[in-house]
Amino acid sequence: MKIAIIGAGAMGSLFGGRLALAGEEVWLLDVWEEHVRAINDKGLAIAAADRDIVARPKATTRLEDIGTAELVIVFVKSTATAKAAETALSLLGPDTAVLTLQNGYGNAEAIAAAVGAGRVIAGTTAQGATLLGPGRIMHGGSGETHIGELGGGLTARLEKIAACLTRAGIQTVADDNVASLIWGKLIVNVGINALTGITGLKNGELAEHDETRQVLALAVEEAVRVADAAGVKLPYGDPVEKVLAVAVATAQNRSSMLQDLSGGRMTEIEAINGALVREGERYGVATPVNRVLTLLIKALEKLPREN
Ligand code: NAD
């Protein structure tokens, strides 16, 4: 399959590298020239716990190098989704599907606004990766990836893409209720990301203090009320316990929001707690805790800290 990946950072490189190793024709498109040059010169180095491998996807900064693709995967941070969606327009053939596995809420909708909802496949992934430098990433956690049609239902193209990813070592399940998956992951991120960003704590440390457990619970309970109002059934039972369990299971992680703030970068707050506030307004559900968390992160984005 010819696959174009827009945003070849940690996750775009992981997926692109694995798909290229499985024999797919992969094009990585990124604005970061040094990274693109390193991949084309020396290959993409993927460090993993058991072994290091080198993949050889094609990489470019020039959209016109690629032509049309059968599958486009958007893996920019959510702050760049609208721009990436415009880029995707130039890669579309008659049957091209556009897949997003980005975190947060609103990415699929922004892509659909540009390319049309019928082309969009969305989902979540428990894979994890970190950028080590130009042309080098580390494959962190592994776990299932779930994908679904934005409009629901199981289709032949969904099964084909799930099989293609699974062949590449990215265990993927085709699912017929993608909203449940996306909200399920959103609520985990709502509980963990902003709070670790503000406090500087690692994920597991949130569960160790009564005060942070309380704020986490308040943020998550608000999010659950918004999900209820939106008619979304979450994929797990007690949401506060679920989010605390994820925090403990990823105890040593510094969340991406904490890392972005430490590095002086914009965070994905508008797609996480910020999106929750906007959806709360839409459904008439008050979200004061998530509003405060969003405003604090936005203030910290303007005042980069040393961590
Ligand atoms: P990243 O910052 O490592 O990579 C993003 C890449 O996009 C960068 O290389 C950047 O140069 C590129 N980019 C930015 N604007 C672009 C544009 N207009 N066109 C082309 N390329 C552009 O981010 P990441 O960690 O790979 O995360 C990507 C998404 O996946 C995020 O939504 C994140 O929340 C989600 N996610 C990440 C992980 C993880 O472990 N890293 C796990 C699950 C989900």
Coordinates of C-alpha atoms and ligand atoms in Angstrom, one line a residue:
M1 CA 0.0 0.0 0.0
K2 CA 1.3 3.5 -0.7
I3 CA 1.1 5.4 2.6
A4 CA 1.9 9.1 3.2
I5 CA 2.5 10.2 6.8
I6 CA 2.1 13.9 7.6
G7 CA 4.2 14.6 10.7
A8 CA 7.2 12.3 11.0
G9 CA 8.1 13.0 14.6
A10 CA 8.1 10.3 17.3
M11 CA 4.9 8.5 16.3
G12 CA 4.9 9.2 12.5
S13 CA 8.4 7.8 12.4
L14 CA 7.5 4.7 14.4
F15 CA 4.5 3.9 12.3
G16 CA 6.3 4.8 9.0
G17 CA 9.4 2.9 10.0
R18 CA 7.4 -0.3 10.9
L19 CA 5.3 -0.1 7.8
A20 CA 8.3 0.4 5.6
L21 CA 10.0 -2.6 7.2
A22 CA 6.9 -4.7 6.4
G23 CA 7.3 -3.8 2.7
E24 CA 4.8 -1.0 2.3
E25 CA 5.7 2.1 0.2
V26 CA 6.0 4.8 2.9
W27 CA 6.5 8.5 2.4
L28 CA 7.2 10.6 5.5
L29 CA 6.4 14.3 5.1
D30 CA 7.8 16.7 7.7
V31 CA 8.8 20.3 7.9
W32 CA 12.0 19.4 9.9
E33 CA 14.7 19.4 7.2
E34 CA 17.5 17.9 9.3
H35 CA 15.4 14.9 10.3
V36 CA 14.3 14.3 6.7
R37 CA 17.9 14.5 5.5
A38 CA 19.1 12.1 8.2
I39 CA 16.4 9.5 7.3
N40 CA 17.3 9.7 3.6
D41 CA 21.1 9.6 4.2
K42 CA 21.3 6.9 7.0
G43 CA 17.9 5.4 7.4
L44 CA 15.5 5.8 10.4
A45 CA 17.0 4.3 13.5
I46 CA 14.4 2.8 15.9
A47 CA 15.7 1.9 19.3
A48 CA 13.6 -0.6 21.2
A49 CA 14.0 -2.5 24.5
D50 CA 15.0 -5.8 22.8
R51 CA 16.9 -4.5 19.7
D52 CA 17.7 -1.6 17.5
I53 CA 16.6 -1.6 13.9
V54 CA 17.0 0.7 10.8
A55 CA 14.1 1.3 8.5
R56 CA 14.2 3.0 5.1
P57 CA 11.0 4.9 4.4
K58 CA 11.3 7.7 1.9
A59 CA 11.3 11.1 3.6
T60 CA 10.6 14.6 2.2
T61 CA 9.7 18.2 3.0
R62 CA 8.2 18.6 -0.4
L63 CA 4.6 17.6 -0.8
E64 CA 4.9 17.4 -4.6
D65 CA 7.4 14.5 -4.3
I66 CA 4.7 12.2 -3.1
G67 CA 1.8 12.2 -5.6
T68 CA -1.4 10.5 -4.4
A69 CA -1.5 7.9 -1.7
E70 CA -3.9 5.1 -0.8
L71 CA -3.7 6.0 2.9
V72 CA -2.7 9.3 4.6
I73 CA -1.8 9.2 8.3
V74 CA -1.8 12.5 10.2
F75 CA 0.7 12.4 13.0
V76 CA 1.4 16.1 13.7
K77 CA 0.6 17.5 17.2
S78 CA -3.0 18.7 17.4
T79 CA -1.8 22.3 17.2
A80 CA -0.9 21.7 13.6
T81 CA -3.9 19.4 12.6
A82 CA -5.7 22.0 10.5
K83 CA -2.6 22.8 8.5
A84 CA -1.9 19.1 8.0
A85 CA -5.4 18.5 6.9
E86 CA -5.0 21.1 4.1
T87 CA -1.8 19.4 3.1
A88 CA -3.6 16.0 2.9
L89 CA -5.9 17.5 0.2
S90 CA -2.9 17.3 -2.3
L91 CA -2.4 13.6 -1.5
L92 CA -5.9 12.4 -2.2
G93 CA -6.8 10.0 -5.0
P94 CA -10.5 8.9 -5.5
D95 CA -10.4 6.3 -2.7
T96 CA -7.8 7.7 -0.3
A97 CA -8.6 7.3 3.4
V98 CA -7.1 9.7 6.0
L99 CA -6.3 8.2 9.4
T100 CA -5.7 10.1 12.6
L101 CA -4.4 8.4 15.8
Q102 CA -3.5 11.7 17.5
N103 CA -4.5 12.4 21.1
G104 CA -7.3 14.7 22.1
Y105 CA -10.7 15.6 20.7
G106 CA -11.3 17.5 17.5
N107 CA -8.6 16.2 15.2
A108 CA -10.8 13.9 13.2
E109 CA -13.4 16.7 12.9
A110 CA -10.8 19.2 11.7
I111 CA -9.5 16.7 9.1
A112 CA -13.1 15.9 8.0
A113 CA -13.7 19.7 7.5
A114 CA -10.9 19.7 5.0
V115 CA -11.1 16.4 3.2
G116 CA -14.8 15.3 3.8
A117 CA -16.0 13.1 6.7
G118 CA -16.3 10.0 4.4
R119 CA -12.6 9.8 4.0
V120 CA -11.7 9.9 7.7
I121 CA -10.8 7.0 9.9
A122 CA -9.9 7.8 13.6
G123 CA -8.7 5.9 16.6
T124 CA -6.4 5.5 19.5
T125 CA -3.0 3.8 20.0
A126 CA -1.3 2.5 23.0
Q127 CA 2.0 2.5 21.1
G128 CA 4.5 5.1 22.5
A129 CA 7.6 6.7 21.0
T130 CA 10.1 9.4 21.8
L131 CA 12.3 11.5 19.4
L132 CA 16.0 11.0 20.2
G133 CA 17.3 13.3 17.5
P134 CA 17.3 13.7 13.7
G135 CA 16.6 10.3 12.2
R136 CA 16.4 8.6 15.5
I137 CA 13.5 7.5 17.7
M138 CA 12.9 5.3 20.7
H139 CA 10.0 2.8 20.6
G140 CA 8.6 3.0 24.2
G141 CA 5.4 1.3 25.2
S142 CA 3.5 -1.2 23.0
G143 CA -0.2 -1.9 23.1
E144 CA -3.3 -2.2 20.9
T145 CA -4.3 0.3 18.3
H146 CA -8.0 0.7 17.6
I147 CA -9.4 2.3 14.4
G148 CA -12.9 3.1 13.3
E149 CA -14.9 4.9 10.6
L150 CA -15.9 8.4 11.7
G151 CA -19.5 7.5 10.7
G152 CA -19.4 4.1 12.5
G153 CA -19.7 0.6 11.1
L154 CA -17.1 -1.9 9.9
T155 CA -15.9 -1.5 6.3
A156 CA -13.6 -3.4 4.0
R157 CA -11.1 -0.5 4.0
L158 CA -11.0 -0.5 7.8
E159 CA -10.3 -4.2 7.9
K160 CA -7.6 -3.7 5.2
I161 CA -5.8 -0.9 7.1
A162 CA -6.0 -2.8 10.4
A163 CA -4.5 -5.9 8.7
C164 CA -1.8 -3.8 7.1
L165 CA -0.8 -2.2 10.5
T166 CA -0.9 -5.6 12.2
R167 CA 1.4 -7.1 9.6
A168 CA 3.8 -4.3 10.4
G169 CA 3.8 -5.3 14.1
I170 CA 1.3 -2.6 15.2
Q171 CA -1.5 -4.8 16.6
T172 CA -4.6 -3.1 15.3
V173 CA -8.3 -3.8 15.9
A174 CA -11.1 -2.5 13.6
D175 CA -13.8 -1.1 15.8
D176 CA -17.3 0.1 15.1
N177 CA -17.6 2.7 17.9
V178 CA -14.7 5.1 17.5
A179 CA -16.3 7.8 19.6
S180 CA -16.2 5.6 22.7
L181 CA -12.5 4.9 22.2
I182 CA -11.5 8.6 21.6
W183 CA -13.5 9.8 24.6
G184 CA -12.1 7.0 26.7
K185 CA -8.5 8.1 25.9
L186 CA -9.4 11.8 26.1
I187 CA -10.6 11.4 29.7
V188 CA -7.4 9.7 30.7
N189 CA -5.4 12.6 29.2
V190 CA -7.8 15.1 30.8
G191 CA -7.0 13.6 34.2
I192 CA -3.2 13.3 33.8
N193 CA -1.7 15.7 31.3
A194 CA -2.6 19.2 32.5
L195 CA -2.1 18.2 36.2
T196 CA 1.4 16.8 35.5
G197 CA 2.2 19.9 33.4
I198 CA 1.2 22.3 36.2
T199 CA 2.8 20.4 39.1
G200 CA 5.9 19.0 37.3
L201 CA 5.1 15.6 38.7
K202 CA 5.6 12.3 36.9
N203 CA 2.3 10.4 36.1
G204 CA 2.6 8.0 39.1
E205 CA 3.2 10.8 41.6
L206 CA -0.3 12.1 40.9
A207 CA -1.7 9.1 42.7
E208 CA 0.6 9.5 45.7
H209 CA -0.9 12.8 47.0
D210 CA -4.4 13.3 48.2
E211 CA -4.5 16.8 46.7
T212 CA -3.6 15.8 43.2
R213 CA -5.9 12.8 43.4
Q214 CA -8.7 15.1 44.3
V215 CA -8.1 17.5 41.4
L216 CA -7.7 14.5 39.0
A217 CA -11.0 13.2 40.2
L218 CA -12.8 16.6 39.8
A219 CA -11.5 17.0 36.3
V220 CA -12.4 13.4 35.3
E221 CA -15.9 13.6 36.8
E222 CA -16.6 16.8 34.8
A223 CA -15.4 15.1 31.7
V224 CA -17.7 12.1 32.3
R225 CA -20.7 14.4 32.6
V226 CA -19.8 16.0 29.2
A227 CA -19.4 12.5 27.7
D228 CA -22.8 11.5 29.1
A229 CA -24.4 14.7 27.6
A230 CA -22.8 13.9 24.3
G231 CA -24.3 10.4 24.4
V232 CA -20.9 8.6 24.5
K233 CA -20.6 5.3 26.4
L234 CA -17.1 5.0 27.8
P235 CA -15.1 1.8 27.2
Y236 CA -14.5 1.3 30.9
G237 CA -16.3 1.3 34.3
D238 CA -15.2 3.6 37.1
P239 CA -13.4 6.4 35.2
V240 CA -11.6 8.0 38.1
E241 CA -10.2 4.6 39.1
K242 CA -9.3 3.9 35.5
V243 CA -7.3 7.2 35.2
L244 CA -5.5 6.6 38.5
A245 CA -4.7 3.0 37.3
V246 CA -3.2 4.4 34.0
A247 CA -1.2 7.0 36.1
V248 CA 0.2 4.2 38.2
A249 CA 0.9 1.9 35.2
T250 CA 2.9 4.7 33.6
A251 CA 4.4 5.9 36.9
Q252 CA 7.8 6.9 35.6
N253 CA 6.5 8.8 32.5
R254 CA 6.8 12.6 32.2
S255 CA 3.6 13.4 30.2
S256 CA 3.9 14.9 26.8
M257 CA 2.3 18.1 28.2
L258 CA 5.0 18.3 30.9
Q259 CA 7.7 17.6 28.3
D260 CA 6.3 20.3 25.9
L261 CA 6.2 22.9 28.7
S262 CA 9.8 22.0 29.8
G263 CA 10.9 22.4 26.2
G264 CA 9.2 25.7 25.7
R265 CA 6.8 24.3 23.1
M266 CA 3.0 24.8 22.7
T267 CA 1.0 22.0 24.3
E268 CA -2.0 20.0 23.1
I269 CA -4.2 21.6 25.9
E270 CA -6.7 23.0 23.4
A271 CA -7.4 19.4 22.2
I272 CA -7.6 17.9 25.7
N273 CA -9.0 19.9 28.7
G274 CA -9.7 22.9 26.3
A275 CA -11.8 20.7 24.0
L276 CA -13.7 19.4 27.1
V277 CA -14.6 23.0 28.1
R278 CA -15.8 23.7 24.5
E279 CA -17.9 20.5 24.4
G280 CA -19.3 21.3 27.9
E281 CA -20.5 24.7 26.5
R282 CA -22.1 22.9 23.6
Y283 CA -24.1 20.6 25.9
G284 CA -24.7 23.0 28.7
V285 CA -22.4 21.2 31.2
A286 CA -20.3 23.3 33.6
T287 CA -16.6 22.6 33.5
P288 CA -14.9 25.0 35.9
V289 CA -12.1 22.7 36.9
N290 CA -11.1 21.9 33.3
R291 CA -11.4 25.6 32.5
V292 CA -8.9 26.5 35.3
L293 CA -6.5 23.7 34.2
T294 CA -6.7 25.0 30.6
L295 CA -6.0 28.6 31.6
L296 CA -3.1 27.6 33.9
I297 CA -1.4 25.6 31.1
K298 CA -1.9 28.4 28.6
A299 CA -0.3 30.8 31.1
L300 CA 2.6 28.4 31.5
E301 CA 3.0 28.2 27.7
K302 CA 3.8 31.9 27.9
L303 CA 6.3 31.5 30.7
P304 CA 8.5 28.5 29.8
R305 CA 10.1 26.9 32.8
E306 CA 13.2 25.0 33.4
N307 CA 12.4 21.5 34.6
Ligands
NAD1 P1 6.2 15.0 17.6 O1 6.2 16.4 18.1 O2 7.3 14.0 17.9 O3 6.0 14.9 16.0 C1 5.2 15.9 15.3 C2 5.9 16.1 14.0 O4 5.1 16.9 13.1 C3 7.3 16.9 14.1 O5 8.3 16.1 13.5 C4 7.0 18.2 13.4 O6 8.2 18.7 12.7 C5 5.9 17.7 12.4 N1 5.1 18.8 11.8 C6 4.6 19.9 12.5 N2 3.9 20.7 11.6 C7 3.9 20.0 10.4 C8 3.3 20.3 9.2 N3 2.5 21.3 9.0 N4 3.5 19.4 8.2 C9 4.3 18.3 8.3 N5 4.9 18.0 9.5 C10 4.7 18.8 10.6 O7 4.8 14.4 18.1 P2 4.4 12.9 18.5 O8 4.9 12.6 19.9 O9 4.8 12.0 17.4 O10 2.8 13.0 18.6 C11 2.0 13.1 17.5 C12 0.5 12.8 17.9 O11 0.4 11.5 18.4 C13 0.1 13.8 19.0 O12 -1.3 14.1 18.9 C14 0.3 12.9 20.3 O13 -0.5 13.3 21.4 C15 -0.1 11.6 19.8 N6 0.5 10.4 20.5 C16 1.8 10.4 20.9 C17 2.3 9.3 21.5 C18 3.8 9.3 21.9 O14 4.2 8.3 22.6 N7 4.7 10.2 21.4 C19 1.5 8.3 21.8 C20 0.1 8.3 21.4 C21 -0.3 9.4 20.8

